[in-house]
Amino acid sequence: MNIFVTGATGKIGSRFVPRLLQRGHNIKILVRDVSKADSFRQQGVEVIEGDLLHIENLATALQGMDTVVHLAAQFRGVDEATARMSNIDASIVLAEAALKANVPRFVFASTNLVYGAGTHSRPSREEDGLRPAFPYPQTKAAAEKDLLLMHHEQGLGLRIVRFAFVYGERDPHISEFLPIMSKWNPAKRLHMVHHADVGQALLLATTTPDIDGSIYNVADDSPITVSELVQLHGFPHQELVGALQQEFNPWDMIVDTTRIRNELNYRPIFPSFYTARDAGAL
């Protein structure tokens, strides 16, 4: 397949593009800084320099593509206006260009944080209402809504994948988030997903026919507690004592993966954090 990828030098993209290359796909990527994509260029990836909001002839660049995989996003460390431009406006510009270029499939990477704390006494399902609590998932939820409207009204071949907390393959995501996580009640659980399974889900969303308009939760099989995570990463246990009184919804950050298992035959390569650790895949 001919696949156009944004965010190829980010945490997910830098691990996903090599998986596409291993399977023999032809890859074109859009990056802001071509120097960060030298290794991809050497592997035969076509590299285009530019910003989604400021690139001319984007539809021309998408000519002949079978799929767009949109991974580029702003997560932490930016103001709300920048997050909206990057996560909403840029997504719409790219989708419009994909429609103009007649690209049949558009895969959008989202997050399980769009559910917020939720109101159900069960894991969150794809059809549940969204209650995102801060700018990153709020912008992702808004982009999802706009893209779904483009699917229904203009025929955008949209597939949405909502990822749990991503980790593995030397990604520092957990250690970066520990200062925040350590303030949560240590009994709180969260769903996680290894980069290998992020790649699996993206490949399934990219290659499976007749799933336009579908949304899929992506996570492993075994949510892990904050207490386990912080201790496994060397955080002093006594530091968690002060968070014991923090209230929490036991279903927050827990998702139902029945749909992707049944419809796309997704099975986690790493069903838990412990299997990834034991395999040396952290």
mmCIF file of C-alpha atoms in Angstrom:
data_model
loop_
_atom_site.group_PDB
_atom_site.id
_atom_site.type_symbol
_atom_site.label_atom_id
_atom_site.label_comp_id
_atom_site.label_asym_id
_atom_site.label_seq_id
_atom_site.Cartn_x
_atom_site.Cartn_y
_atom_site.Cartn_z
ATOM 1 C CA MET A 1 0.000 0.000 0.000
ATOM 2 C CA ASN A 2 0.953 3.643 -0.421
ATOM 3 C CA ILE A 3 0.637 5.202 3.039
ATOM 4 C CA PHE A 4 0.978 8.849 4.061
ATOM 5 C CA VAL A 5 1.962 9.341 7.722
ATOM 6 C CA THR A 6 2.017 12.481 9.846
ATOM 7 C CA GLY A 7 3.859 12.600 13.158
ATOM 8 C CA ALA A 8 6.414 10.092 11.867
ATOM 9 C CA THR A 9 9.186 11.401 14.109
ATOM 10 C CA GLY A 10 7.031 11.376 17.255
ATOM 11 C CA LYS A 11 6.814 8.690 19.896
ATOM 12 C CA ILE A 12 4.251 6.586 18.063
ATOM 13 C CA GLY A 13 5.253 7.435 14.500
ATOM 14 C CA SER A 14 8.950 6.715 14.951
ATOM 15 C CA ARG A 15 8.049 3.189 16.024
ATOM 16 C CA PHE A 16 5.173 2.668 13.583
ATOM 17 C CA VAL A 17 6.887 3.668 10.324
ATOM 18 C CA PRO A 18 9.558 0.918 10.657
ATOM 19 C CA ARG A 19 6.754 -1.626 11.072
ATOM 20 C CA LEU A 20 5.187 -0.415 7.832
ATOM 21 C CA LEU A 21 8.544 -0.670 6.056
ATOM 22 C CA GLN A 22 9.057 -4.206 7.341
ATOM 23 C CA ARG A 23 5.813 -5.161 5.632
ATOM 24 C CA GLY A 24 6.861 -3.667 2.322
ATOM 25 C CA HIS A 25 4.551 -0.660 2.215
ATOM 26 C CA ASN A 26 5.518 2.520 0.357
ATOM 27 C CA ILE A 27 5.669 5.362 2.843
ATOM 28 C CA LYS A 28 5.484 9.127 2.466
ATOM 29 C CA ILE A 29 5.824 11.286 5.572
ATOM 30 C CA LEU A 30 5.285 14.941 6.411
ATOM 31 C CA VAL A 31 7.741 16.412 8.917
ATOM 32 C CA ARG A 32 8.570 19.891 10.150
ATOM 33 C CA ASP A 33 12.291 19.157 10.401
ATOM 34 C CA VAL A 34 13.701 16.905 7.669
ATOM 35 C CA SER A 35 16.939 16.409 9.618
ATOM 36 C CA LYS A 36 14.975 14.266 12.086
ATOM 37 C CA ALA A 37 13.894 11.969 9.260
ATOM 38 C CA ASP A 38 17.304 11.176 7.738
ATOM 39 C CA SER A 39 17.162 7.528 8.819
ATOM 40 C CA PHE A 40 13.741 7.122 7.211
ATOM 41 C CA ARG A 41 14.932 8.746 3.986
ATOM 42 C CA GLN A 42 17.839 6.278 3.867
ATOM 43 C CA GLN A 43 15.303 3.447 4.107
ATOM 44 C CA GLY A 44 13.392 4.694 1.087
ATOM 45 C CA VAL A 45 10.729 6.800 2.767
ATOM 46 C CA GLU A 46 9.667 9.865 0.800
ATOM 47 C CA VAL A 47 10.052 12.852 3.123
ATOM 48 C CA ILE A 48 8.120 16.094 2.686
ATOM 49 C CA GLU A 49 9.012 19.104 4.799
ATOM 50 C CA GLY A 50 6.183 21.295 5.994
ATOM 51 C CA ASP A 51 3.460 22.096 8.493
ATOM 52 C CA LEU A 52 -0.077 20.835 7.928
ATOM 53 C CA LEU A 53 -1.463 24.341 8.324
ATOM 54 C CA HIS A 54 1.077 25.973 6.013
ATOM 55 C CA ILE A 55 1.877 23.456 3.293
ATOM 56 C CA GLU A 56 0.810 24.221 -0.237
ATOM 57 C CA ASN A 57 -0.540 21.556 -2.583
ATOM 58 C CA LEU A 58 -1.186 19.062 0.198
ATOM 59 C CA ALA A 59 -3.763 17.337 -1.993
ATOM 60 C CA THR A 60 -1.070 16.905 -4.651
ATOM 61 C CA ALA A 61 1.211 15.248 -2.104
ATOM 62 C CA LEU A 62 -1.614 12.831 -1.285
ATOM 63 C CA GLN A 63 -2.230 11.780 -4.885
ATOM 64 C CA GLY A 64 -1.950 8.009 -5.262
ATOM 65 C CA MET A 65 -2.080 7.314 -1.523
ATOM 66 C CA ASP A 66 -4.203 4.409 -0.282
ATOM 67 C CA THR A 67 -4.308 5.569 3.331
ATOM 68 C CA VAL A 68 -3.535 8.574 5.493
ATOM 69 C CA VAL A 69 -2.424 7.740 9.038
ATOM 70 C CA HIS A 70 -2.698 10.920 11.084
ATOM 71 C CA LEU A 71 -0.538 10.645 14.210
ATOM 72 C CA ALA A 72 0.699 14.236 14.577
ATOM 73 C CA ALA A 73 -0.641 15.996 17.678
ATOM 74 C CA GLN A 74 0.291 18.340 20.498
ATOM 75 C CA PHE A 75 -0.028 16.712 23.908
ATOM 76 C CA ARG A 76 1.560 18.573 26.823
ATOM 77 C CA GLY A 77 3.542 21.780 27.094
ATOM 78 C CA VAL A 78 1.531 23.976 24.701
ATOM 79 C CA ASP A 79 -1.224 26.509 25.238
ATOM 80 C CA GLU A 80 -4.838 25.734 24.394
ATOM 81 C CA ALA A 81 -4.821 27.782 21.169
ATOM 82 C CA THR A 82 -1.815 25.883 19.844
ATOM 83 C CA ALA A 83 -3.395 22.577 20.828
ATOM 84 C CA ARG A 84 -6.583 23.486 18.961
ATOM 85 C CA MET A 85 -4.693 24.477 15.812
ATOM 86 C CA SER A 86 -2.554 21.355 15.848
ATOM 87 C CA ASN A 87 -5.140 18.802 16.917
ATOM 88 C CA ILE A 88 -8.332 20.134 15.342
ATOM 89 C CA ASP A 89 -7.594 22.591 12.525
ATOM 90 C CA ALA A 90 -4.681 20.610 11.086
ATOM 91 C CA SER A 91 -6.728 17.399 11.191
ATOM 92 C CA ILE A 92 -9.530 19.008 9.192
ATOM 93 C CA VAL A 93 -7.094 20.475 6.639
ATOM 94 C CA LEU A 94 -5.537 17.039 6.151
ATOM 95 C CA ALA A 95 -8.927 15.331 5.841
ATOM 96 C CA GLU A 96 -10.088 17.883 3.262
ATOM 97 C CA ALA A 97 -6.918 17.291 1.258
ATOM 98 C CA ALA A 98 -7.440 13.522 1.489
ATOM 99 C CA LEU A 99 -10.967 13.917 0.124
ATOM 100 C CA LYS A 100 -9.714 16.149 -2.686
ATOM 101 C CA ALA A 101 -7.052 13.573 -3.582
ATOM 102 C CA ASN A 102 -9.561 10.694 -3.361
ATOM 103 C CA VAL A 103 -7.611 8.864 -0.649
ATOM 104 C CA PRO A 104 -9.975 6.029 0.369
ATOM 105 C CA ARG A 105 -8.880 5.592 3.999
ATOM 106 C CA PHE A 106 -8.113 8.039 6.805
ATOM 107 C CA VAL A 107 -6.870 6.668 10.145
ATOM 108 C CA PHE A 108 -7.058 9.097 13.069
ATOM 109 C CA ALA A 109 -5.124 8.450 16.287
ATOM 110 C CA SER A 110 -7.067 9.538 19.371
ATOM 111 C CA THR A 111 -6.992 8.777 23.093
ATOM 112 C CA ASN A 112 -9.098 7.007 25.699
ATOM 113 C CA LEU A 113 -8.892 10.242 27.709
ATOM 114 C CA VAL A 114 -11.810 11.528 25.607
ATOM 115 C CA TYR A 115 -14.157 9.568 27.907
ATOM 116 C CA GLY A 116 -13.200 11.536 30.994
ATOM 117 C CA ALA A 117 -14.184 10.067 34.358
ATOM 118 C CA GLY A 118 -17.376 8.724 32.836
ATOM 119 C CA THR A 119 -20.687 7.963 34.532
ATOM 120 C CA HIS A 120 -20.878 4.210 33.950
ATOM 121 C CA SER A 121 -20.058 1.439 36.415
ATOM 122 C CA ARG A 122 -18.116 -0.416 33.697
ATOM 123 C CA PRO A 123 -15.254 0.134 31.229
ATOM 124 C CA SER A 124 -15.829 2.857 28.637
ATOM 125 C CA ARG A 125 -17.223 1.761 25.270
ATOM 126 C CA GLU A 126 -16.869 3.442 21.903
ATOM 127 C CA GLU A 127 -20.514 4.523 21.805
ATOM 128 C CA ASP A 128 -20.388 6.238 25.217
ATOM 129 C CA GLY A 129 -20.680 9.993 25.539
ATOM 130 C CA LEU A 130 -17.425 11.915 25.808
ATOM 131 C CA ARG A 131 -16.498 14.078 28.801
ATOM 132 C CA PRO A 132 -12.837 15.056 28.282
ATOM 133 C CA ALA A 133 -11.425 16.934 31.244
ATOM 134 C CA PHE A 134 -8.521 18.973 29.843
ATOM 135 C CA PRO A 135 -7.337 20.517 26.547
ATOM 136 C CA TYR A 136 -5.574 17.551 24.928
ATOM 137 C CA PRO A 137 -8.522 15.112 24.993
ATOM 138 C CA GLN A 138 -10.947 17.993 24.467
ATOM 139 C CA THR A 139 -9.248 18.844 21.170
ATOM 140 C CA LYS A 140 -9.117 15.168 20.206
ATOM 141 C CA ALA A 141 -12.833 14.771 20.903
ATOM 142 C CA ALA A 142 -13.613 17.890 18.867
ATOM 143 C CA ALA A 143 -11.508 16.612 15.966
ATOM 144 C CA GLU A 144 -13.264 13.244 16.120
ATOM 145 C CA LYS A 145 -16.643 14.976 15.910
ATOM 146 C CA ASP A 146 -15.625 17.069 12.899
ATOM 147 C CA LEU A 147 -14.051 14.111 11.107
ATOM 148 C CA LEU A 148 -17.095 11.908 11.710
ATOM 149 C CA LEU A 149 -19.251 14.650 10.191
ATOM 150 C CA MET A 150 -16.954 14.641 7.146
ATOM 151 C CA HIS A 151 -17.350 10.867 6.960
ATOM 152 C CA HIS A 152 -21.144 11.064 7.004
ATOM 153 C CA GLU A 153 -21.502 14.078 4.692
ATOM 154 C CA GLN A 154 -18.517 13.773 2.337
ATOM 155 C CA GLY A 155 -17.532 10.114 2.428
ATOM 156 C CA LEU A 156 -14.252 10.405 4.330
ATOM 157 C CA GLY A 157 -13.001 6.837 4.840
ATOM 158 C CA LEU A 158 -12.476 7.461 8.541
ATOM 159 C CA ARG A 159 -11.217 4.967 11.118
ATOM 160 C CA ILE A 160 -10.625 6.234 14.686
ATOM 161 C CA VAL A 161 -8.372 4.418 17.158
ATOM 162 C CA ARG A 162 -8.458 5.524 20.803
ATOM 163 C CA PHE A 163 -5.266 4.524 22.569
ATOM 164 C CA ALA A 164 -4.787 3.825 26.253
ATOM 165 C CA PHE A 165 -1.563 4.978 27.992
ATOM 166 C CA VAL A 166 1.215 4.155 25.504
ATOM 167 C CA TYR A 167 4.543 2.720 26.685
ATOM 168 C CA GLY A 168 7.411 0.412 25.750
ATOM 169 C CA GLU A 169 10.394 0.253 23.377
ATOM 170 C CA ARG A 170 12.418 2.806 25.383
ATOM 171 C CA ASP A 171 9.621 5.364 25.343
ATOM 172 C CA PRO A 172 10.073 7.575 28.456
ATOM 173 C CA HIS A 173 6.324 8.217 28.684
ATOM 174 C CA ILE A 174 5.896 6.487 32.071
ATOM 175 C CA SER A 175 8.851 8.178 33.759
ATOM 176 C CA GLU A 176 7.731 11.543 32.356
ATOM 177 C CA PHE A 177 4.257 11.047 33.800
ATOM 178 C CA LEU A 178 5.269 9.654 37.209
ATOM 179 C CA PRO A 179 5.273 13.060 38.989
ATOM 180 C CA ILE A 180 1.590 13.459 38.065
ATOM 181 C CA MET A 181 0.674 9.818 38.601
ATOM 182 C CA SER A 182 2.222 9.750 42.064
ATOM 183 C CA LYS A 183 -0.409 12.250 43.252
ATOM 184 C CA TRP A 184 -3.230 9.840 42.389
ATOM 185 C CA ASN A 185 -4.678 7.310 44.794
ATOM 186 C CA PRO A 186 -2.294 4.320 44.617
ATOM 187 C CA ALA A 187 -5.257 1.970 44.178
ATOM 188 C CA LYS A 188 -6.317 3.686 40.949
ATOM 189 C CA ARG A 189 -5.898 1.489 37.858
ATOM 190 C CA LEU A 190 -5.202 2.560 34.302
ATOM 191 C CA HIS A 191 -5.239 0.741 31.017
ATOM 192 C CA MET A 192 -1.990 0.704 29.039
ATOM 193 C CA VAL A 193 -0.957 -0.341 25.538
ATOM 194 C CA HIS A 194 2.516 -1.302 24.323
ATOM 195 C CA HIS A 195 3.938 0.272 21.164
ATOM 196 C CA ALA A 196 3.870 -3.147 19.485
ATOM 197 C CA ASP A 197 0.109 -3.250 20.008
ATOM 198 C CA VAL A 198 -0.308 0.369 18.960
ATOM 199 C CA GLY A 199 1.384 -0.669 15.731
ATOM 200 C CA GLN A 200 -0.830 -3.739 15.435
ATOM 201 C CA ALA A 201 -3.994 -1.679 15.871
ATOM 202 C CA LEU A 202 -2.874 0.960 13.368
ATOM 203 C CA LEU A 203 -2.012 -1.724 10.808
ATOM 204 C CA LEU A 204 -5.418 -3.334 11.267
ATOM 205 C CA ALA A 205 -7.174 0.023 10.935
ATOM 206 C CA THR A 206 -5.084 0.805 7.856
ATOM 207 C CA THR A 207 -5.587 -2.452 5.979
ATOM 208 C CA THR A 208 -9.036 -3.768 6.956
ATOM 209 C CA PRO A 209 -11.744 -3.105 4.338
ATOM 210 C CA ASP A 210 -15.300 -1.963 4.989
ATOM 211 C CA ILE A 211 -14.852 -0.392 8.447
ATOM 212 C CA ASP A 212 -15.255 3.278 7.514
ATOM 213 C CA GLY A 213 -16.817 5.312 10.309
ATOM 214 C CA SER A 214 -15.703 2.856 12.997
ATOM 215 C CA ILE A 215 -14.111 3.730 16.341
ATOM 216 C CA TYR A 216 -11.928 1.307 18.286
ATOM 217 C CA ASN A 217 -10.569 1.316 21.826
ATOM 218 C CA VAL A 218 -7.010 -0.021 21.963
ATOM 219 C CA ALA A 219 -5.573 -1.357 25.231
ATOM 220 C CA ASP A 220 -3.998 -4.409 26.808
ATOM 221 C CA ASP A 221 -5.881 -7.013 28.845
ATOM 222 C CA SER A 222 -4.682 -6.109 32.344
ATOM 223 C CA PRO A 223 -5.048 -2.602 33.779
ATOM 224 C CA ILE A 224 -2.309 -1.847 36.302
ATOM 225 C CA THR A 225 -2.455 0.116 39.556
ATOM 226 C CA VAL A 226 -0.624 3.354 40.184
ATOM 227 C CA SER A 227 1.054 1.683 43.158
ATOM 228 C CA GLU A 228 2.531 -1.035 40.954
ATOM 229 C CA LEU A 229 3.734 1.378 38.291
ATOM 230 C CA VAL A 230 5.455 3.805 40.590
ATOM 231 C CA GLN A 231 7.148 1.045 42.589
ATOM 232 C CA LEU A 232 8.287 -0.760 39.441
ATOM 233 C CA HIS A 233 9.935 2.499 38.363
ATOM 234 C CA GLY A 234 11.732 3.094 41.641
ATOM 235 C CA PHE A 235 9.420 5.689 43.159
ATOM 236 C CA PRO A 236 9.495 5.479 47.006
ATOM 237 C CA HIS A 237 6.339 3.803 48.282
ATOM 238 C CA GLN A 238 6.068 6.148 51.259
ATOM 239 C CA GLU A 239 5.588 9.039 48.844
ATOM 240 C CA LEU A 240 2.198 7.578 47.918
ATOM 241 C CA VAL A 241 0.786 7.619 51.441
ATOM 242 C CA GLY A 242 -0.415 11.206 51.130
ATOM 243 C CA ALA A 243 -2.505 10.288 48.083
ATOM 244 C CA LEU A 244 -4.451 7.519 49.834
ATOM 245 C CA GLN A 245 -7.362 9.842 50.570
ATOM 246 C CA GLN A 246 -7.708 10.981 46.951
ATOM 247 C CA GLU A 247 -11.093 9.955 45.599
ATOM 248 C CA PHE A 248 -11.219 8.329 42.190
ATOM 249 C CA ASN A 249 -13.609 6.649 39.805
ATOM 250 C CA PRO A 250 -12.501 2.992 39.545
ATOM 251 C CA TRP A 251 -13.577 2.912 35.880
ATOM 252 C CA ASP A 252 -11.710 6.052 34.830
ATOM 253 C CA MET A 253 -9.031 5.193 32.176
ATOM 254 C CA ILE A 254 -10.431 1.656 31.803
ATOM 255 C CA VAL A 255 -11.843 0.754 28.388
ATOM 256 C CA ASP A 256 -13.750 -2.076 26.754
ATOM 257 C CA THR A 257 -11.806 -3.616 23.835
ATOM 258 C CA THR A 258 -14.511 -6.057 22.725
ATOM 259 C CA ARG A 259 -15.134 -4.260 19.422
ATOM 260 C CA ILE A 260 -11.557 -4.321 18.108
ATOM 261 C CA ARG A 261 -11.151 -7.924 19.239
ATOM 262 C CA ASN A 262 -14.334 -9.056 17.506
ATOM 263 C CA GLU A 263 -14.182 -6.922 14.352
ATOM 264 C CA LEU A 264 -10.433 -6.729 13.657
ATOM 265 C CA ASN A 265 -9.237 -9.845 15.517
ATOM 266 C CA TYR A 266 -6.906 -7.728 17.655
ATOM 267 C CA ARG A 267 -5.078 -9.683 20.343
ATOM 268 C CA PRO A 268 -2.447 -7.893 22.439
ATOM 269 C CA ILE A 269 1.101 -9.029 21.791
ATOM 270 C CA PHE A 270 1.801 -7.846 25.327
ATOM 271 C CA PRO A 271 -1.391 -8.489 27.363
ATOM 272 C CA SER A 272 0.068 -6.743 30.415
ATOM 273 C CA PHE A 273 2.887 -4.482 31.520
ATOM 274 C CA TYR A 274 4.473 -7.503 33.214
ATOM 275 C CA THR A 275 4.622 -9.568 30.019
ATOM 276 C CA ALA A 276 6.363 -6.665 28.277
ATOM 277 C CA ARG A 277 8.808 -6.309 31.161
ATOM 278 C CA ASP A 278 9.568 -10.024 31.241
ATOM 279 C CA ALA A 279 10.142 -9.992 27.460
ATOM 280 C CA GLY A 280 12.625 -7.108 27.772
ATOM 281 C CA ALA A 281 10.361 -4.878 25.676
ATOM 282 C CA LEU A 282 10.228 -1.840 27.937
#
